[in-house]
């Protein structure tokens, strides 16, 4: 097993100059015949397209959400309180409505932001890297903020301990191992409806996206533009042998979708950095199991 290595400093991650003044608004794209109104807002480093839609609030709970109330990683009672608000109805066509959990997911992100650690910081970094590097500045199709938001929500459940989010580097890699697993297995479960696969039918080139994400995980400095003085003498390799085979395991056995399995992946990237003896023992058990599987298949 690998020991922990150097961390990142939030101030070390520098981005390029903004292309447009922060807060500028463009409503030229408003089209009345659509089901939504589009507002283009400059965030300072990119333009964000907001869809403004009519919403009908429902207090009626959804049975499928009851199991989600037991998930760890959120402030006590917050999941139950937020999910008890029910779902929204938004237009599906000019005559039909559909349910939407977007508001609930946004509230859950807010709860994560109330906790100590770098949960939202890690999401912000990957959102920036996704736009500028993985999607070539927004010129190519790729992962959406909704995909990355879902990855953070799952990572918060899989890594509920405060120590998992204490360091920025470790926080980012906790999102990365979940994202890599989802791309390798071509399955990203909806956080509140896990039977729904958010990658299915997306039309994305998941193989190409995986290669870009893995490349970043292996050598993030170029995309983050970290100054050389923050790198240390020789940055260690972050990808060990057998990573891709490990990432495929949840596809054949869903029981691998658990903290101990993802701890093995973190150990592969040398960013585990935990002290919990029970958790380390569980990770070592999974590690031995994967080695046994590997020897049986070879």
Short mmCIF file of C-alpha atoms in Angstrom, two decimals:
data_model
loop_
_atom_site.label_atom_id
_atom_site.label_comp_id
_atom_site.label_asym_id
_atom_site.label_seq_id
_atom_site.Cartn_x
_atom_site.Cartn_y
_atom_site.Cartn_z
CA UNK A 1 0.00 0.00 0.00
CA UNK A 2 1.18 3.51 -0.77
CA UNK A 3 1.67 6.28 1.74
CA UNK A 4 0.20 9.73 1.29
CA UNK A 5 2.10 12.30 -0.77
CA UNK A 6 2.16 16.07 -1.10
CA UNK A 7 -1.09 18.04 -1.20
CA UNK A 8 -2.36 20.96 -3.23
CA UNK A 9 -2.77 24.53 -2.10
CA UNK A 10 -5.97 26.17 -3.26
CA UNK A 11 -4.07 29.38 -3.99
CA UNK A 12 -1.69 27.47 -6.28
CA UNK A 13 -4.38 26.73 -8.88
CA UNK A 14 -4.35 29.73 -11.24
CA UNK A 15 -6.64 30.28 -14.18
CA UNK A 16 -6.34 32.44 -17.26
CA UNK A 17 -7.89 35.91 -17.66
CA UNK A 18 -11.64 36.25 -18.08
CA UNK A 19 -12.91 36.58 -21.64
CA UNK A 20 -15.89 38.78 -20.71
CA UNK A 21 -16.70 41.11 -17.84
CA UNK A 22 -18.17 39.17 -14.93
CA UNK A 23 -21.92 39.57 -14.59
CA UNK A 24 -22.66 40.69 -18.16
CA UNK A 25 -26.04 39.51 -19.45
CA UNK A 26 -27.14 38.52 -22.95
CA UNK A 27 -30.82 37.85 -23.61
CA UNK A 28 -30.61 37.87 -27.40
CA UNK A 29 -31.33 34.13 -27.52
CA UNK A 30 -34.84 34.36 -26.00
CA UNK A 31 -37.28 32.36 -28.14
CA UNK A 32 -40.93 32.25 -27.15
CA UNK A 33 -41.74 29.00 -28.98
CA UNK A 34 -39.41 26.94 -26.75
CA UNK A 35 -40.35 25.35 -23.42
CA UNK A 36 -37.81 27.54 -21.66
CA UNK A 37 -36.24 30.97 -21.86
CA UNK A 38 -32.47 31.02 -22.31
CA UNK A 39 -30.32 33.53 -20.46
CA UNK A 40 -26.60 33.78 -21.18
CA UNK A 41 -24.64 35.03 -18.18
CA UNK A 42 -20.90 35.59 -18.03
CA UNK A 43 -19.33 34.11 -14.90
CA UNK A 44 -15.99 35.79 -15.54
CA UNK A 45 -14.26 32.84 -17.22
CA UNK A 46 -17.05 31.38 -19.34
CA UNK A 47 -20.63 32.00 -20.40
CA UNK A 48 -23.30 29.99 -18.60
CA UNK A 49 -26.61 29.21 -20.30
CA UNK A 50 -29.52 29.29 -17.84
CA UNK A 51 -32.88 27.77 -18.82
CA UNK A 52 -35.75 29.58 -17.11
CA UNK A 53 -38.81 27.32 -16.85
CA UNK A 54 -42.16 27.47 -15.06
CA UNK A 55 -42.28 25.22 -12.01
CA UNK A 56 -45.15 23.74 -10.03
CA UNK A 57 -44.11 22.81 -6.49
CA UNK A 58 -45.50 19.56 -5.09
CA UNK A 59 -45.42 18.72 -1.40
CA UNK A 60 -46.22 15.10 -2.19
CA UNK A 61 -43.25 12.86 -1.45
CA UNK A 62 -41.95 10.25 -3.88
CA UNK A 63 -41.60 6.64 -2.57
CA UNK A 64 -38.46 6.09 -4.66
CA UNK A 65 -36.69 8.79 -2.63
CA UNK A 66 -37.28 7.18 0.77
CA UNK A 67 -34.14 5.03 0.60
CA UNK A 68 -32.00 8.07 -0.15
CA UNK A 69 -32.83 9.51 3.26
CA UNK A 70 -30.52 6.94 4.88
CA UNK A 71 -27.38 7.94 2.97
CA UNK A 72 -24.36 9.08 5.02
CA UNK A 73 -22.13 12.06 4.28
CA UNK A 74 -24.65 14.88 4.83
CA UNK A 75 -25.49 16.91 7.94
CA UNK A 76 -27.76 14.93 10.23
CA UNK A 77 -31.41 15.22 9.23
CA UNK A 78 -30.70 17.32 6.13
CA UNK A 79 -31.58 14.61 3.59
CA UNK A 80 -34.91 13.85 5.24
CA UNK A 81 -35.76 17.55 5.54
CA UNK A 82 -34.92 18.37 1.93
CA UNK A 83 -36.50 15.30 0.36
CA UNK A 84 -39.70 15.83 2.35
CA UNK A 85 -40.29 18.94 0.22
CA UNK A 86 -41.26 16.69 -2.68
CA UNK A 87 -40.45 17.10 -6.35
CA UNK A 88 -41.21 19.82 -8.90
CA UNK A 89 -43.27 19.63 -12.06
CA UNK A 90 -41.69 21.20 -15.15
CA UNK A 91 -42.86 21.24 -18.79
CA UNK A 92 -42.15 18.10 -20.83
CA UNK A 93 -44.05 19.39 -23.88
CA UNK A 94 -46.63 22.02 -24.67
CA UNK A 95 -49.26 19.79 -23.03
CA UNK A 96 -47.45 17.48 -20.59
CA UNK A 97 -45.44 17.94 -17.39
CA UNK A 98 -42.68 15.80 -15.87
CA UNK A 99 -41.15 15.54 -12.41
CA UNK A 100 -37.80 17.19 -11.72
CA UNK A 101 -35.40 16.76 -8.79
CA UNK A 102 -33.04 19.57 -9.85
CA UNK A 103 -34.09 21.81 -6.97
CA UNK A 104 -33.59 19.01 -4.43
CA UNK A 105 -30.10 18.28 -5.80
CA UNK A 106 -29.19 21.96 -5.61
CA UNK A 107 -30.30 22.06 -1.98
CA UNK A 108 -28.19 18.97 -1.25
CA UNK A 109 -25.15 20.70 -2.72
CA UNK A 110 -25.85 23.60 -0.42
CA UNK A 111 -25.82 21.25 2.56
CA UNK A 112 -22.42 19.90 1.48
CA UNK A 113 -21.18 23.47 1.30
CA UNK A 114 -22.06 23.95 4.96
CA UNK A 115 -19.57 21.24 5.96
CA UNK A 116 -15.87 21.77 6.62
CA UNK A 117 -13.59 20.66 3.79
CA UNK A 118 -13.11 21.01 0.05
CA UNK A 119 -16.20 19.31 -1.38
CA UNK A 120 -17.44 22.26 -3.42
CA UNK A 121 -13.87 23.40 -4.15
CA UNK A 122 -13.16 20.04 -5.79
CA UNK A 123 -16.34 20.32 -7.86
CA UNK A 124 -15.36 23.82 -8.97
CA UNK A 125 -11.90 22.65 -10.05
CA UNK A 126 -13.21 19.71 -12.09
CA UNK A 127 -15.91 21.89 -13.64
CA UNK A 128 -13.19 24.28 -14.81
CA UNK A 129 -10.92 21.48 -16.07
CA UNK A 130 -13.86 19.84 -17.84
CA UNK A 131 -14.71 23.05 -19.68
CA UNK A 132 -11.21 24.21 -20.56
CA UNK A 133 -9.39 20.89 -21.08
CA UNK A 134 -11.73 17.93 -21.52
CA UNK A 135 -14.18 19.93 -23.68
CA UNK A 136 -11.63 22.21 -25.37
CA UNK A 137 -13.10 25.41 -24.00
CA UNK A 138 -16.67 24.28 -24.65
CA UNK A 139 -16.06 23.58 -28.35
CA UNK A 140 -16.70 19.82 -28.05
CA UNK A 141 -19.44 17.75 -26.44
CA UNK A 142 -18.66 16.18 -23.11
CA UNK A 143 -19.61 15.94 -19.48
CA UNK A 144 -22.06 18.50 -18.10
CA UNK A 145 -22.06 20.22 -14.75
CA UNK A 146 -24.99 17.93 -13.87
CA UNK A 147 -22.77 14.89 -14.40
CA UNK A 148 -20.03 16.33 -12.17
CA UNK A 149 -22.57 17.40 -9.55
CA UNK A 150 -23.87 13.83 -9.38
CA UNK A 151 -20.30 12.53 -9.00
CA UNK A 152 -19.77 14.84 -6.00
CA UNK A 153 -22.99 13.71 -4.35
CA UNK A 154 -21.99 10.05 -4.67
CA UNK A 155 -18.44 10.78 -3.53
CA UNK A 156 -19.82 12.49 -0.43
CA UNK A 157 -21.76 9.32 0.43
CA UNK A 158 -18.85 6.99 -0.32
CA UNK A 159 -16.40 9.17 1.62
CA UNK A 160 -18.42 10.55 4.57
CA UNK A 161 -15.46 11.14 6.94
CA UNK A 162 -14.28 14.77 7.39
CA UNK A 163 -10.66 13.67 6.86
CA UNK A 164 -11.53 12.69 3.28
CA UNK A 165 -12.14 16.35 2.42
CA UNK A 166 -9.55 18.08 4.60
CA UNK A 167 -6.96 18.44 1.80
CA UNK A 168 -7.75 19.87 -1.62
CA UNK A 169 -5.74 17.30 -3.57
CA UNK A 170 -7.37 14.37 -1.82
CA UNK A 171 -10.83 15.90 -2.27
CA UNK A 172 -10.36 16.25 -6.04
CA UNK A 173 -9.16 12.65 -6.33
CA UNK A 174 -12.19 11.38 -4.46
CA UNK A 175 -14.32 12.81 -7.26
CA UNK A 176 -11.91 11.52 -9.88
CA UNK A 177 -11.99 7.87 -8.78
CA UNK A 178 -15.80 7.89 -8.81
CA UNK A 179 -15.87 9.60 -12.20
CA UNK A 180 -13.31 7.20 -13.72
CA UNK A 181 -15.27 4.20 -12.46
CA UNK A 182 -18.50 5.58 -13.96
CA UNK A 183 -16.84 6.23 -17.31
CA UNK A 184 -15.14 2.82 -17.38
CA UNK A 185 -18.40 1.02 -16.61
CA UNK A 186 -20.46 3.47 -18.70
CA UNK A 187 -22.85 3.97 -15.81
CA UNK A 188 -23.47 7.05 -13.66
CA UNK A 189 -26.49 6.43 -11.41
CA UNK A 190 -28.85 9.31 -10.75
CA UNK A 191 -28.33 10.25 -7.11
CA UNK A 192 -32.01 10.07 -6.11
CA UNK A 193 -33.07 7.47 -8.70
CA UNK A 194 -30.09 5.06 -8.89
CA UNK A 195 -31.85 2.85 -11.44
CA UNK A 196 -31.46 5.68 -13.96
CA UNK A 197 -28.13 5.82 -15.81
CA UNK A 198 -27.24 9.42 -16.65
CA UNK A 199 -24.70 8.31 -19.27
CA UNK A 200 -27.11 6.08 -21.17
CA UNK A 201 -28.30 7.64 -24.39
CA UNK A 202 -26.07 10.67 -23.91
CA UNK A 203 -24.42 10.20 -27.31
CA UNK A 204 -21.03 11.03 -25.77
CA UNK A 205 -17.77 9.35 -26.75
CA UNK A 206 -17.20 7.88 -23.30
CA UNK A 207 -13.95 6.18 -24.29
CA UNK A 208 -12.41 9.49 -25.37
CA UNK A 209 -13.69 11.24 -22.24
CA UNK A 210 -12.25 8.48 -20.07
CA UNK A 211 -8.82 8.91 -21.67
CA UNK A 212 -8.88 12.63 -20.96
CA UNK A 213 -9.98 12.20 -17.36
CA UNK A 214 -7.38 9.50 -16.76
CA UNK A 215 -4.71 11.72 -18.31
CA UNK A 216 -5.64 14.51 -15.92
CA UNK A 217 -5.66 12.14 -12.94
CA UNK A 218 -2.19 10.92 -13.92
CA UNK A 219 -0.69 14.37 -14.42
CA UNK A 220 -2.96 17.24 -13.34
CA UNK A 221 -0.37 20.01 -13.15
CA UNK A 222 -0.65 21.17 -16.77
CA UNK A 223 -4.44 21.57 -16.68
CA UNK A 224 -4.36 23.25 -13.27
CA UNK A 225 -1.47 25.55 -14.21
CA UNK A 226 0.19 24.98 -10.86
CA UNK A 227 3.44 26.90 -10.52
CA UNK A 228 6.57 24.75 -10.53
CA UNK A 229 7.41 25.78 -6.97
CA UNK A 230 4.35 23.85 -5.76
CA UNK A 231 5.35 20.56 -7.39
CA UNK A 232 8.20 19.42 -5.18
CA UNK A 233 11.32 17.75 -6.54
CA UNK A 234 9.71 14.94 -8.50
CA UNK A 235 5.93 14.40 -8.61
CA UNK A 236 5.19 10.69 -8.10
CA UNK A 237 3.32 8.64 -10.71
CA UNK A 238 -0.36 8.47 -9.76
CA UNK A 239 -1.52 5.50 -11.80
CA UNK A 240 -0.44 2.03 -10.81
CA UNK A 241 -0.77 -1.13 -12.84
CA UNK A 242 -4.16 -2.78 -13.25
CA UNK A 243 -6.22 0.38 -12.80
CA UNK A 244 -8.52 -0.19 -15.76
CA UNK A 245 -9.27 -3.76 -14.68
CA UNK A 246 -10.12 -2.51 -11.18
CA UNK A 247 -12.45 0.16 -12.56
CA UNK A 248 -14.52 -2.50 -14.35
CA UNK A 249 -15.36 -4.49 -11.20
CA UNK A 250 -18.61 -2.68 -10.21
CA UNK A 251 -20.06 -3.51 -13.64
CA UNK A 252 -19.96 -7.26 -12.86
CA UNK A 253 -20.50 -7.02 -9.09
CA UNK A 254 -22.46 -4.02 -7.71
CA UNK A 255 -21.23 -4.77 -4.17
CA UNK A 256 -17.95 -3.12 -5.17
CA UNK A 257 -19.78 0.24 -5.18
CA UNK A 258 -18.59 0.84 -1.62
CA UNK A 259 -16.03 2.88 0.31
CA UNK A 260 -13.49 0.04 0.65
CA UNK A 261 -13.34 -0.46 -3.13
CA UNK A 262 -12.87 3.24 -3.84
CA UNK A 263 -10.22 3.39 -1.11
CA UNK A 264 -8.28 0.82 -3.15
CA UNK A 265 -8.48 3.17 -6.13
CA UNK A 266 -7.32 6.11 -4.02
CA UNK A 267 -4.40 3.99 -2.88
CA UNK A 268 -3.52 3.36 -6.54
CA UNK A 269 -3.26 7.12 -6.95
CA UNK A 270 -1.27 7.43 -3.70
CA UNK A 271 -3.78 9.88 -2.14
CA UNK A 272 -5.56 7.72 0.43
CA UNK A 273 -4.37 9.55 3.56
CA UNK A 274 -6.69 8.01 6.18
CA UNK A 275 -6.06 6.84 9.75
CA UNK A 276 -9.22 4.82 10.46
CA UNK A 277 -7.97 1.27 11.20
CA UNK A 278 -11.30 -0.40 10.42
CA UNK A 279 -11.47 1.34 7.08
CA UNK A 280 -7.88 0.44 6.24
CA UNK A 281 -8.60 -3.18 7.13
CA UNK A 282 -11.68 -3.21 4.88
CA UNK A 283 -9.65 -1.73 2.04
CA UNK A 284 -6.94 -4.35 2.45
CA UNK A 285 -9.56 -7.10 2.32
CA UNK A 286 -10.91 -5.74 -0.96
CA UNK A 287 -7.36 -5.37 -2.25
CA UNK A 288 -6.61 -9.03 -1.52
CA UNK A 289 -9.89 -10.04 -3.16
CA UNK A 290 -9.01 -8.14 -6.33
CA UNK A 291 -5.57 -9.76 -6.39
CA UNK A 292 -7.19 -13.18 -6.07
CA UNK A 293 -9.56 -12.39 -8.93
CA UNK A 294 -6.64 -11.23 -11.04
CA UNK A 295 -4.64 -14.42 -10.44
CA UNK A 296 -7.67 -16.60 -11.29
CA UNK A 297 -8.22 -14.81 -14.61
CA UNK A 298 -4.56 -14.88 -15.65
#
